[in-house]
Amino acid sequence: MSTALRYLMCAPSHYEVDYVINPWMEGNVHRSSREQAERQWQGLYQLLTSLAQVQLVEPAPGWPDMVFTANAGLVLDRNVVLSRFFHPERQGEEPYFRSWFEKQGYVVCELPEKIAFEGAGDALFDREGRWLWAGYGFRSSLESHPYLAKYLDSEVLSLRLVDGRFYHLDTCFCPLADGYLLYYPPAFDEISNRLIESRVHPDKRIVVGEADAVNFACNAVNVGRTVIVNQVTAGLAARLDSCGFAVRQTPLTEFLKAGGAAKCLTLRLTEPRTVELPQVQTTARTVELRGHLLDSALMTEVIDLIQKGGASFQIEDFKVGLRRQDTSYTRLRITAPSTDTLESVLTQLIDRGAALPEQAERDAELQPVNQQGVAPQDFYVTNIYPTEVRIAGQWVLAANQRMDGAIVVDPETASARCVLLRDVRVGDQVVCGVDGIRTRHQKARPDRSEREEFAFMASGVSSERRVELVVEQVAWQLRRLRQQGGKAVVVAGPVVIHTGGGLHLATLIREGYVQALLGGNAIAVHDIEQAFHGTSLGVDLQRGVVIQGGHRHHLKTINLIRGCGSIRQAVEQGVLRSGIFYECVRAGVPFSLAGSIRDDGPLPDTEMDLIEAQADYARLLKGAEMILMLSSMLHSIGVGNMTPAGVKMVCVDINPAVVTKLADRGSVESTGVVTDVGLFLSLLVRQLHYLGN
Ligand code: ARG
């Protein structure tokens, strides 16, 4: 028996499942047997005393989870970092554990208030004492890790837990003697798994399957070559045996009902120690956010983003705007396990209007382009919002704002512009990293009626009233733009023709409501086929029936226009005499047709060089104040990508997925309506005529 080794346990005299703070406790409230628990606890206690010295802390009534001494704190030599429980249900245990440690003469370290840390349940020393594995994600916060590094003078490796069943690190991760590791990889995120793999040799990784994991096989007490567990499968027992470990199973099912087993019921008081330089693995930065943080749900979005991005946060300051028109302010400290993670999270926050505090402001970091059409890898990816970069102490607004570009700075003229990757040239100075970049978001909160009725629709067919409201709004805007000489652009797919909307779109063009039309090969072919034959892809639009051999109409149409030279020439030669494209030519409304791999023909007007097509679209979109996207996913998303914030976008599609997709692509400023596009156009024309000039 190794007398040097000591553990702390707490008898289950007051043990109960009294509340639910982890998934194991669900359905188990008051369902555990005290007697059985006593028996099982004794089994573990006896086993452990045969291998090590076990000290006891007096159980306190009213604190049923106190048996789980692993959560008392984290001990190294004479130091203990006390736990600060995440859930109030367990916070009352803190003073009992504290006084035990104090009586034993430990140096008690306390984390700042509000930084959750659940002791050895979430922090496990490598058995060789080389570093500390620390978990976060459910109970302990990432912010506690730098403190652990400092108090215990250890290297801390942060692991993010992602499966709620394995809410404490010790439920799915157990370092064993001789550098072995028993663990359940799916409980961790990708980055954490890579970190584990980088530190533990494949031969030393004992991976357990779900069947073992849910029996708390990883919640093991490892004393020398003995591994004490609740239960393991024969396969795992054999694997452990082959690695030189003797498995001792002792049933702890009563404690599983509270989400704990062998390891949770013990706290190791003696840890191996190596002298290594402290190394804090986490990095942190502060950001500030101003705006309608609560009423626009920005705050929740930001928090979600930080957590999904693998970082964590602390709210350092929060001033809530009290009246509806008031904005709120918050300062957040973001902590991440690596610089890369921190930067990727910060970039996303900057996209949402976050700024680094003034005193931390630096000029944007510039790196030169070394290869034509290739930006430095660390380049800042632009979004749709007006973006400013800090050059020589001055904030400069980037020109040509669009998403998915890079920002090129000319230090001489102190100017900046958004550039597509393919357009960067050797020697260009590109903005990299996160410093000296801020995006401007509209300060004003949208007006009530717009917010509620005109706001983006996530899914489902829009209600009749909603369609009507969107039609009213769009008509109002189109009319205003026409009066003021503004610019409205329509992006349309062939469905406009199939649904009988061609006639109405033609009317809009004829009457001067549309200043440019963007589409692909198909809409033009279908529109012209309809003008020639009354069919669209061979379907008679009046009667809705398939015409015998009608598909040939489609190809004959293409052929005819090819013969004329172009759509314009077909109109000028008197061949084409009605339809959307006829009206465009007549009214001098420019159009651009972007090709694709599936195009028939194509028409002579269809641009098959996509780089050219993108440039042409961008040219026609310049200065647009409103864009109507009618049943065309591909072209609409393309347009969304080119469009800066502030342009009103309305997306009409019968498929909710398309409407949502446009929002997901970052074109968040669009309004979606899920309805038949032919119907929408007919209502729109009716409303415009109703409004009159
Ligand atoms: N019911 C306790 C809780 O949810 C169980 C703690 C288990 N302890 C552990 N180290 N995993 O906090």
XYZ file of C-alpha atoms and ligand atoms in Angstrom:
705
model
C 0.000 0.000 0.000
C 1.311 3.378 -0.927
C 0.807 5.462 2.196
C 2.037 8.571 0.426
C -1.123 8.666 -1.633
C -4.099 10.360 -0.043
C -7.718 10.826 -1.108
C -10.664 12.736 0.265
C -14.135 11.201 0.445
C -17.448 12.190 2.009
C -19.922 9.637 3.356
C -23.365 9.617 1.697
C -25.351 10.177 4.927
C -27.233 13.037 3.247
C -26.992 11.820 -0.313
C -30.111 12.180 -2.454
C -31.132 13.144 -5.939
C -32.895 16.328 -4.968
C -32.756 18.441 -8.096
C -31.749 18.232 -11.728
C -28.523 19.902 -12.827
C -27.298 17.313 -15.314
C -29.041 14.883 -17.695
C -28.444 11.867 -15.435
C -30.531 13.369 -12.668
C -33.573 13.757 -14.908
C -36.281 11.343 -13.841
C -34.243 10.275 -10.815
C -35.331 12.866 -8.290
C -35.913 11.019 -4.969
C -35.432 7.732 -6.768
C -32.155 6.672 -5.189
C -31.925 4.367 -2.210
C -29.893 5.757 0.677
C -29.217 2.253 1.969
C -27.972 0.983 -1.341
C -25.924 4.151 -1.780
C -24.312 3.601 1.637
C -23.442 0.049 0.677
C -21.989 1.000 -2.674
C -20.032 3.899 -1.195
C -18.585 1.530 1.445
C -17.504 -0.812 -1.335
C -15.541 1.949 -2.990
C -14.183 3.206 0.312
C -12.909 -0.237 1.307
C -11.309 -0.779 -2.036
C -9.585 2.569 -2.005
C -8.334 2.244 1.594
C -6.636 -0.974 0.567
C -4.588 1.022 -1.922
C -4.233 4.480 -0.423
C -4.999 6.591 2.577
C -8.501 8.037 2.618
C -9.478 11.124 4.602
C -13.065 12.092 5.252
C -14.937 15.340 5.292
C -18.087 15.581 7.413
C -21.216 15.489 5.209
C -23.507 18.481 5.641
C -27.288 18.121 5.710
C -29.072 19.810 2.842
C -26.131 19.405 0.445
C -26.816 16.034 -1.125
C -24.110 16.237 -3.792
C -21.344 16.805 -1.252
C -20.418 13.120 -1.621
C -18.815 14.107 -4.905
C -15.626 15.401 -3.333
C -13.913 15.622 -6.707
C -15.777 18.909 -6.948
C -14.407 20.311 -3.680
C -11.446 21.907 -5.376
C -8.209 21.106 -7.115
C -5.202 20.249 -4.967
C -1.540 20.487 -5.797
C 0.979 20.128 -2.990
C -0.175 22.452 -0.213
C -2.304 24.565 -2.520
C -5.949 24.141 -3.267
C -8.017 26.074 -5.770
C -11.492 26.060 -4.283
C -14.475 25.319 -6.467
C -16.973 27.948 -7.402
C -19.985 25.959 -8.418
C -21.884 26.925 -11.515
C -25.265 25.879 -10.121
C -26.672 27.485 -6.975
C -27.801 23.973 -5.964
C -24.208 23.170 -5.085
C -22.811 26.522 -4.059
C -23.669 25.840 -0.418
C -21.016 23.114 -0.309
C -18.240 25.645 -0.784
C -17.865 26.791 2.862
C -17.752 23.207 4.172
C -14.986 22.250 1.795
C -13.170 25.490 2.442
C -13.114 24.974 6.187
C -11.900 21.399 5.783
C -8.984 22.562 3.626
C -8.171 25.400 5.992
C -8.151 23.087 9.000
C -5.779 20.800 7.161
C -3.425 23.726 6.611
C -3.833 24.116 2.860
C -3.131 27.410 1.132
C -6.578 28.199 -0.208
C -6.741 30.011 -3.551
C -10.025 31.520 -4.565
C -11.075 32.454 -8.052
C -12.624 35.853 -8.651
C -16.346 35.825 -8.120
C -18.478 34.697 -11.074
C -15.725 32.570 -12.580
C -17.081 29.060 -12.328
C -14.716 26.211 -11.629
C -15.704 22.766 -10.366
C -12.424 21.448 -9.036
C -10.928 18.104 -9.922
C -14.185 17.240 -11.676
C -13.016 19.507 -14.468
C -9.253 19.539 -14.011
C -7.065 16.466 -14.201
C -3.323 16.326 -13.903
C -1.415 14.261 -16.334
C -0.289 11.302 -14.226
C 3.331 12.180 -14.884
C 2.643 15.685 -13.644
C 3.603 17.304 -16.910
C 0.521 19.462 -17.305
C -3.063 19.988 -16.287
C -5.967 19.020 -18.520
C -8.834 21.404 -17.872
C -12.385 21.067 -19.169
C -14.895 23.797 -19.914
C -18.173 24.214 -21.700
C -20.770 23.171 -19.140
C -19.641 23.832 -15.582
C -16.180 25.370 -15.354
C -15.581 28.428 -17.475
C -12.628 28.876 -19.744
C -11.761 32.040 -17.818
C -10.798 29.908 -14.848
C -7.945 28.289 -16.758
C -5.412 31.126 -16.659
C -5.974 31.322 -12.904
C -5.273 27.626 -12.523
C -2.071 28.095 -14.457
C -1.095 30.944 -12.200
C -2.082 29.462 -8.829
C -0.708 26.025 -9.518
C 2.175 27.046 -11.697
C 1.212 24.472 -14.291
C 0.717 24.309 -17.988
C -3.010 24.166 -18.655
C -4.480 22.448 -21.704
C -8.068 23.514 -22.264
C -10.548 20.932 -23.517
C -14.018 21.869 -24.641
C -16.830 19.525 -23.665
C -19.716 19.334 -26.112
C -21.982 16.488 -24.951
C -24.215 17.429 -22.022
C -24.092 13.891 -20.623
C -20.374 14.380 -20.084
C -20.582 17.732 -18.397
C -17.497 17.324 -16.216
C -14.124 16.428 -17.679
C -13.769 13.444 -15.330
C -16.913 11.833 -16.758
C -15.207 11.177 -20.095
C -11.482 11.589 -19.569
C -9.040 9.845 -17.257
C -5.263 10.131 -17.429
C -3.660 6.900 -16.230
C -0.209 5.920 -15.016
C 2.628 5.714 -17.503
C 1.138 8.317 -19.846
C -1.978 6.329 -20.755
C -5.274 8.047 -21.317
C -8.719 6.516 -21.009
C -11.265 8.710 -22.786
C -14.374 9.095 -24.901
C -13.489 11.336 -27.896
C -17.037 12.324 -28.997
C -17.424 14.238 -25.739
C -14.957 16.826 -27.044
C -14.932 19.243 -29.921
C -12.653 18.848 -32.889
C -9.917 21.185 -31.698
C -9.761 19.536 -28.293
C -9.464 16.119 -29.877
C -6.536 17.349 -31.948
C -4.921 18.762 -28.810
C -5.310 15.453 -26.987
C -3.865 13.597 -29.951
C -0.925 15.968 -30.096
C -0.037 15.221 -26.491
C -0.840 11.530 -26.149
C 0.811 8.923 -28.350
C -1.684 6.710 -30.243
C -0.465 3.593 -28.390
C -1.273 5.284 -25.124
C -4.815 6.331 -26.004
C -7.426 3.940 -24.693
C -10.569 5.019 -26.490
C -13.850 3.869 -24.979
C -17.100 3.418 -26.875
C -20.442 4.884 -25.918
C -21.539 1.748 -24.060
C -18.638 2.108 -21.646
C -18.852 5.869 -21.546
C -22.460 5.829 -20.330
C -21.493 3.421 -17.581
C -18.926 5.960 -16.409
C -15.987 3.777 -17.408
C -13.865 6.915 -17.745
C -14.839 8.045 -14.279
C -12.078 5.862 -12.877
C -9.796 6.137 -9.864
C -6.298 5.209 -10.906
C -3.916 4.142 -8.151
C -0.679 2.861 -9.603
C -1.625 0.018 -11.922
C -5.107 -0.394 -10.481
C -8.163 1.172 -12.072
C -11.315 1.354 -9.964
C -14.561 1.777 -11.885
C -18.281 1.267 -11.656
C -18.420 -1.100 -14.594
C -16.621 -1.805 -17.863
C -17.304 -4.046 -20.852
C -15.204 -7.185 -21.244
C -13.536 -5.603 -24.247
C -12.409 -2.565 -22.324
C -11.268 -4.696 -19.391
C -9.134 -6.729 -21.789
C -7.695 -3.606 -23.376
C -6.784 -2.185 -19.970
C -5.299 -5.511 -18.997
C -3.138 -5.557 -22.109
C -1.825 -2.136 -21.116
C -0.908 -3.489 -17.711
C -3.845 -2.232 -15.660
C -5.855 -4.334 -13.239
C -9.525 -3.364 -13.328
C -11.495 -3.419 -10.086
C -15.225 -3.010 -10.649
C -17.385 -1.838 -7.803
C -21.056 -1.042 -8.436
C -21.965 2.619 -8.003
C -25.317 2.664 -9.758
C -26.992 4.742 -7.038
C -24.526 7.537 -7.726
C -24.943 7.273 -11.460
C -28.450 8.575 -10.835
C -26.847 11.864 -9.828
C -24.366 11.802 -12.680
C -21.308 10.582 -10.813
C -19.281 7.433 -10.112
C -15.923 6.353 -8.678
C -13.764 9.299 -9.611
C -16.409 11.873 -8.657
C -16.658 10.359 -5.192
C -12.965 10.923 -4.501
C -10.549 13.794 -4.534
C -6.884 13.072 -4.938
C -4.929 15.069 -2.366
C -1.466 14.177 -3.581
C -0.434 14.788 -7.132
C 2.827 14.092 -8.919
C 4.786 17.198 -9.677
C 7.338 18.127 -12.249
C 9.153 21.386 -12.416
C 8.053 23.017 -15.586
C 7.661 26.558 -16.664
C 4.155 27.859 -16.363
C 2.544 28.296 -19.693
C -0.851 29.834 -20.036
C -2.462 28.455 -23.142
C -5.459 30.721 -23.282
C -5.532 34.156 -24.789
C -8.063 36.871 -24.193
C -9.238 40.226 -25.514
C -11.875 42.738 -24.701
C -14.525 43.988 -27.135
C -17.288 46.557 -26.881
C -20.709 46.512 -28.480
C -23.194 49.339 -28.778
C -26.668 49.297 -30.226
C -30.021 47.642 -29.786
C -28.413 44.659 -28.159
C -31.485 43.262 -26.520
C -34.419 44.198 -28.717
C -32.616 43.155 -31.881
C -31.436 39.928 -30.188
C -27.868 40.890 -31.049
C -26.663 40.034 -27.567
C -27.911 36.457 -27.770
C -26.474 36.106 -31.233
C -23.086 37.310 -30.051
C -23.006 34.977 -27.075
C -24.027 32.067 -29.233
C -21.316 32.888 -31.674
C -18.627 33.075 -28.985
C -19.591 29.715 -27.574
C -19.979 27.951 -30.893
C -16.642 29.403 -31.929
C -14.943 27.597 -29.033
C -14.294 30.657 -26.914
C -15.919 31.880 -23.742
C -16.759 35.244 -22.310
C -17.264 37.321 -19.262
C -19.488 40.357 -19.216
C -17.363 43.141 -17.762
C -19.945 45.848 -18.193
C -23.535 46.074 -19.381
C -25.600 49.219 -19.611
C -29.118 48.586 -20.759
C -30.926 51.259 -22.760
C -34.126 51.864 -20.850
C -36.378 53.439 -23.427
C -37.214 51.883 -26.757
C -35.052 54.287 -28.715
C -32.073 53.981 -26.344
C -29.140 51.826 -27.246
C -27.318 49.503 -24.886
C -23.634 49.031 -24.260
C -21.589 46.039 -23.225
C -17.961 45.208 -22.716
C -17.030 41.560 -23.020
C -13.818 39.770 -22.218
C -13.416 36.935 -24.697
C -11.141 34.053 -23.757
C -10.070 31.361 -26.185
C -7.761 28.389 -25.963
C -5.638 29.598 -28.880
C -4.895 32.753 -30.835
C -6.471 31.265 -33.949
C -9.754 30.565 -32.185
C -9.702 34.008 -30.620
C -9.126 35.696 -33.967
C -11.843 33.778 -35.731
C -14.342 34.642 -33.000
C -13.257 38.278 -32.936
C -13.654 38.597 -36.692
C -17.213 37.374 -36.437
C -17.887 39.833 -33.632
C -16.426 42.666 -35.684
C -18.810 41.657 -38.478
C -21.594 42.298 -36.022
C -20.358 45.704 -35.082
C -18.099 44.937 -32.116
C -15.067 47.139 -31.636
C -11.906 46.788 -29.608
C -11.934 49.406 -26.843
C -10.401 52.724 -27.758
C -7.342 52.301 -25.582
C -6.629 49.035 -27.375
C -7.017 50.534 -30.846
C -4.169 49.872 -33.206
C -3.654 50.434 -36.905
C -4.835 47.660 -39.153
C -2.173 45.070 -39.787
C -1.143 45.081 -43.446
C 0.519 42.261 -45.304
C 1.671 42.341 -48.906
C 0.290 40.143 -51.665
C 3.028 37.853 -52.971
C 1.110 36.011 -55.612
C -1.300 37.426 -58.158
C -4.902 36.718 -57.107
C -3.946 35.249 -53.729
C -4.336 37.213 -50.493
C -2.159 36.672 -47.404
C -3.726 33.734 -45.557
C -4.652 35.794 -42.515
C -6.682 38.330 -44.561
C -9.807 39.865 -43.093
C -12.911 38.645 -44.954
C -15.358 41.454 -45.635
C -19.096 41.468 -45.059
C -21.931 43.640 -46.339
C -21.576 46.417 -43.733
C -19.640 49.636 -44.296
C -16.177 48.877 -42.977
C -13.574 51.247 -41.646
C -9.896 50.499 -41.284
C -7.423 52.383 -39.180
C -4.508 53.699 -41.207
C -1.858 55.815 -39.473
C -4.210 56.605 -36.624
C -7.149 57.569 -38.866
C -10.307 55.585 -39.511
C -10.902 55.315 -43.252
C -14.063 53.978 -44.906
C -13.401 51.225 -47.439
C -14.814 51.808 -50.914
C -16.781 49.227 -52.951
C -18.137 47.457 -49.901
C -19.275 43.897 -50.582
C -19.011 40.620 -48.768
C -16.416 37.887 -49.192
C -13.662 40.199 -50.324
C -10.380 41.449 -48.890
C -9.518 45.036 -48.039
C -6.620 46.564 -49.926
C -5.047 49.664 -48.419
C -3.056 52.287 -50.227
C -0.922 53.740 -47.418
C 0.150 56.652 -49.580
C -3.297 58.042 -50.194
C -4.582 56.555 -46.912
C -7.449 54.890 -48.754
C -9.002 51.446 -48.620
C -11.254 49.401 -50.888
C -12.871 45.973 -51.014
C -11.337 43.731 -53.620
C -12.167 40.202 -54.736
C -9.406 37.697 -54.113
C -8.879 37.105 -57.788
C -8.274 40.823 -58.255
C -5.512 41.368 -55.694
C -2.163 42.145 -57.252
C 1.391 41.465 -56.149
C 2.472 44.225 -53.790
C -1.058 45.180 -52.702
C -1.270 45.771 -48.946
C -4.065 43.665 -47.503
C -5.720 44.076 -44.109
C -5.040 41.053 -41.892
C -5.938 39.978 -38.366
C -8.517 41.802 -36.288
C -6.925 45.055 -35.233
C -7.938 48.382 -36.701
C -11.145 47.100 -38.310
C -14.679 48.099 -37.445
C -17.996 47.782 -39.211
C -20.799 50.308 -39.081
C -24.240 49.015 -38.396
C -27.348 51.040 -38.665
C -27.861 52.694 -35.316
C -31.553 53.274 -35.574
C -33.867 50.514 -34.622
C -36.252 49.670 -37.427
C -39.653 51.131 -37.089
C -42.232 48.947 -35.397
C -44.380 48.131 -38.340
C -41.407 47.279 -40.519
C -39.965 45.138 -37.808
C -43.014 43.099 -37.253
C -44.606 42.888 -40.621
C -41.856 43.475 -43.100
C -39.178 41.575 -41.263
C -37.471 38.479 -42.480
C -39.468 35.275 -42.575
C -37.722 32.124 -41.576
C -39.888 29.375 -43.010
C -43.317 28.322 -43.973
C -45.692 29.828 -46.462
C -46.391 33.461 -45.703
C -49.822 34.392 -44.530
C -52.092 36.160 -46.971
C -51.867 39.312 -44.896
C -48.093 39.149 -44.921
C -47.928 38.779 -48.692
C -50.241 41.745 -48.984
C -48.094 43.813 -46.641
C -44.911 43.030 -48.517
C -46.644 43.872 -51.792
C -47.789 47.196 -50.329
C -44.300 48.019 -49.114
C -42.612 47.028 -52.345
C -45.127 48.973 -54.435
C -44.598 52.012 -52.252
C -40.827 51.805 -52.676
C -40.958 51.169 -56.431
C -43.232 54.111 -56.918
C -41.005 56.342 -54.825
C -37.898 55.254 -56.725
C -39.544 55.896 -60.064
C -40.584 59.353 -58.973
C -37.150 60.227 -57.646
C -35.175 58.723 -60.494
C -33.799 56.018 -58.209
C -32.782 52.527 -59.158
C -34.615 49.245 -58.693
C -33.118 46.023 -59.992
C -34.954 42.745 -60.589
C -33.256 39.355 -60.393
C -35.551 36.755 -61.902
C -35.587 33.033 -62.549
C -37.598 31.076 -65.169
C -40.280 30.276 -62.596
C -41.518 33.818 -63.171
C -42.608 32.651 -66.628
C -43.955 29.228 -65.546
C -46.143 30.854 -62.928
C -47.605 33.320 -65.388
C -45.715 36.270 -63.937
C -44.023 37.196 -67.233
C -46.848 39.461 -68.279
C -46.692 41.394 -65.017
C -42.926 41.738 -64.989
C -43.152 43.023 -68.562
C -45.672 45.601 -67.336
C -43.346 46.746 -64.563
C -40.558 47.227 -67.085
C -42.765 49.010 -69.601
C -44.019 51.363 -66.931
C -40.553 52.319 -65.770
C -40.410 50.582 -62.370
C -37.345 48.502 -63.205
C -33.935 49.939 -64.036
C -32.012 46.723 -64.660
C -32.818 43.044 -65.051
C -30.504 40.207 -64.010
C -31.051 36.566 -64.787
C -29.669 33.528 -66.526
C -30.150 31.898 -69.893
C -33.370 30.184 -68.879
C -35.594 33.133 -68.058
C -34.810 34.721 -71.402
C -35.425 31.522 -73.343
C -38.702 30.844 -71.547
C -39.885 34.414 -71.935
C -39.132 34.422 -75.640
C -40.561 30.930 -76.140
C -43.742 32.211 -74.621
C -43.770 35.187 -76.943
C -43.309 32.925 -79.935
C -45.327 29.847 -79.037
C -47.374 30.595 -75.929
C -45.505 27.826 -74.138
C -42.749 27.658 -71.596
C -40.565 24.535 -71.812
C -43.314 23.088 -73.949
C -46.114 23.736 -71.448
C -49.030 25.786 -72.694
C -49.274 28.628 -70.217
C -52.907 29.430 -70.962
C -54.179 25.909 -70.514
C -51.437 24.432 -68.366
C -51.100 21.353 -70.555
C -48.038 19.818 -72.117
C -47.998 20.361 -75.847
C -47.144 17.328 -77.917
C -43.500 17.809 -78.925
C -43.552 21.146 -77.139
C -40.048 20.828 -75.860
C -38.883 21.514 -79.388
C -40.303 25.046 -78.981
C -37.586 25.678 -76.472
C -34.738 24.798 -78.817
C -36.356 26.416 -81.832
C -36.551 29.621 -79.811
C -32.873 29.530 -78.995
C -32.068 28.802 -82.597
C -34.184 31.639 -83.888
C -32.550 34.214 -81.603
C -29.122 32.879 -82.507
C -30.119 33.473 -86.080
C -31.034 37.087 -85.336
C -27.704 37.705 -83.617
C -29.043 38.792 -80.244
C -32.242 39.559 -78.361
C -31.934 43.234 -79.244
C -31.541 42.414 -82.912
C -34.531 40.097 -82.746
C -36.583 43.021 -81.458
C -35.171 45.420 -84.024
C -35.843 42.951 -86.823
C -39.437 42.720 -85.670
C -39.055 39.020 -84.854
C -39.621 39.397 -81.118
C -42.717 41.470 -80.378
C -43.691 40.903 -76.744
C -42.523 39.766 -73.379
C -40.101 40.797 -70.693
C -37.038 41.083 -72.880
C -38.938 42.824 -75.617
C -39.948 45.471 -73.068
C -36.380 45.751 -71.814
C -35.084 46.486 -75.292
C -37.925 48.908 -75.991
C -37.501 50.776 -72.719
C -33.709 50.733 -72.837
C -33.536 48.768 -69.572
C -30.174 46.989 -69.466
C -30.130 43.279 -68.681
C -27.425 40.766 -67.968
C -27.707 37.010 -68.406
C -25.193 34.886 -66.501
C -24.640 31.408 -67.922
C -24.310 28.066 -66.199
C -23.281 24.509 -66.985
C -26.847 23.382 -67.642
C -27.766 26.025 -70.160
C -29.285 25.027 -73.489
C -27.954 27.006 -76.389
C -27.036 29.387 -74.959
C -28.605 32.535 -76.307
C -26.027 34.857 -77.854
C -26.685 37.286 -74.993
C -25.794 34.805 -72.269
C -22.368 35.443 -70.820
C -20.655 32.105 -70.340
C -17.495 33.567 -68.877
C -18.575 33.754 -65.254
C -15.943 36.213 -64.188
C -17.239 38.534 -66.896
C -20.810 37.797 -65.848
C -20.084 38.675 -62.223
C -18.471 41.933 -63.304
C -21.460 42.731 -65.490
C -23.918 42.042 -62.676
C -21.857 44.231 -60.346
C -21.913 47.024 -62.910
C -25.694 46.925 -63.229
C -26.143 46.717 -59.478
C -24.146 49.834 -58.755
C -26.330 52.454 -57.116
C -29.319 50.149 -56.723
C -31.555 51.059 -53.816
C -33.898 48.141 -54.079
C -33.499 44.632 -55.425
C -36.398 42.293 -56.099
C -35.292 38.668 -56.149
C -37.879 36.546 -57.877
C -37.559 32.766 -57.679
C -33.930 32.438 -58.530
C -31.708 30.973 -55.883
C -28.395 30.963 -57.689
C -28.558 34.417 -59.184
C -30.091 35.934 -56.083
C -27.342 34.651 -53.817
C -24.786 35.900 -56.318
C -26.410 39.311 -56.165
C -26.629 39.200 -52.369
C -22.873 38.667 -52.247
C -22.210 41.784 -54.258
C -24.570 44.044 -52.405
C -23.553 46.250 -49.482
C -25.778 46.778 -46.469
C -28.501 49.365 -46.741
C -29.925 48.189 -50.063
C -33.486 46.914 -49.645
C -33.679 43.339 -50.815
C -36.910 41.449 -51.202
C -36.769 37.746 -51.915
C -39.869 36.002 -53.245
C -39.841 32.244 -53.598
C -42.308 29.437 -53.065
C -39.521 27.455 -51.414
C -38.876 28.650 -47.844
C -35.381 27.146 -47.999
C -34.352 29.646 -50.677
C -35.667 32.544 -48.666
C -33.793 31.341 -45.587
C -30.677 30.527 -47.530
C -30.311 34.101 -48.620
C -30.335 35.174 -45.004
C -27.790 32.505 -44.085
C -25.397 33.696 -46.734
C -25.012 36.886 -44.774
C -27.445 38.923 -46.841
C -29.234 39.513 -43.619
C -30.854 42.669 -44.775
C -33.377 41.001 -46.980
C -37.072 40.554 -46.536
C -38.427 37.191 -47.474
C -41.852 36.182 -48.581
C -42.796 32.627 -49.312
C -45.426 32.654 -52.002
C -46.090 32.003 -55.669
C -44.089 34.525 -57.637
C -46.702 34.870 -60.398
C -49.291 35.764 -57.806
C -46.900 38.172 -56.124
C -46.217 40.009 -59.383
C -49.872 40.277 -60.277
C -50.657 41.741 -56.841
C -47.740 44.113 -57.181
C -48.898 45.449 -60.539
C -52.435 45.768 -59.224
C -51.238 47.730 -56.215
C -49.099 50.048 -58.360
C -52.028 50.738 -60.635
C -54.209 51.330 -57.626
C -51.712 53.874 -56.273
C -51.546 55.536 -59.687
C -48.817 57.960 -60.641
N -24.898 15.768 -9.238
C -23.554 16.227 -9.267
C -23.471 17.441 -10.216
O -24.178 17.468 -11.182
C -22.635 15.148 -9.742
C -21.193 15.549 -9.704
C -20.292 14.520 -10.258
N -18.950 14.872 -10.039
C -17.985 14.785 -10.937
N -16.792 15.069 -10.570
N -18.224 14.430 -12.178
O -22.744 18.355 -9.961
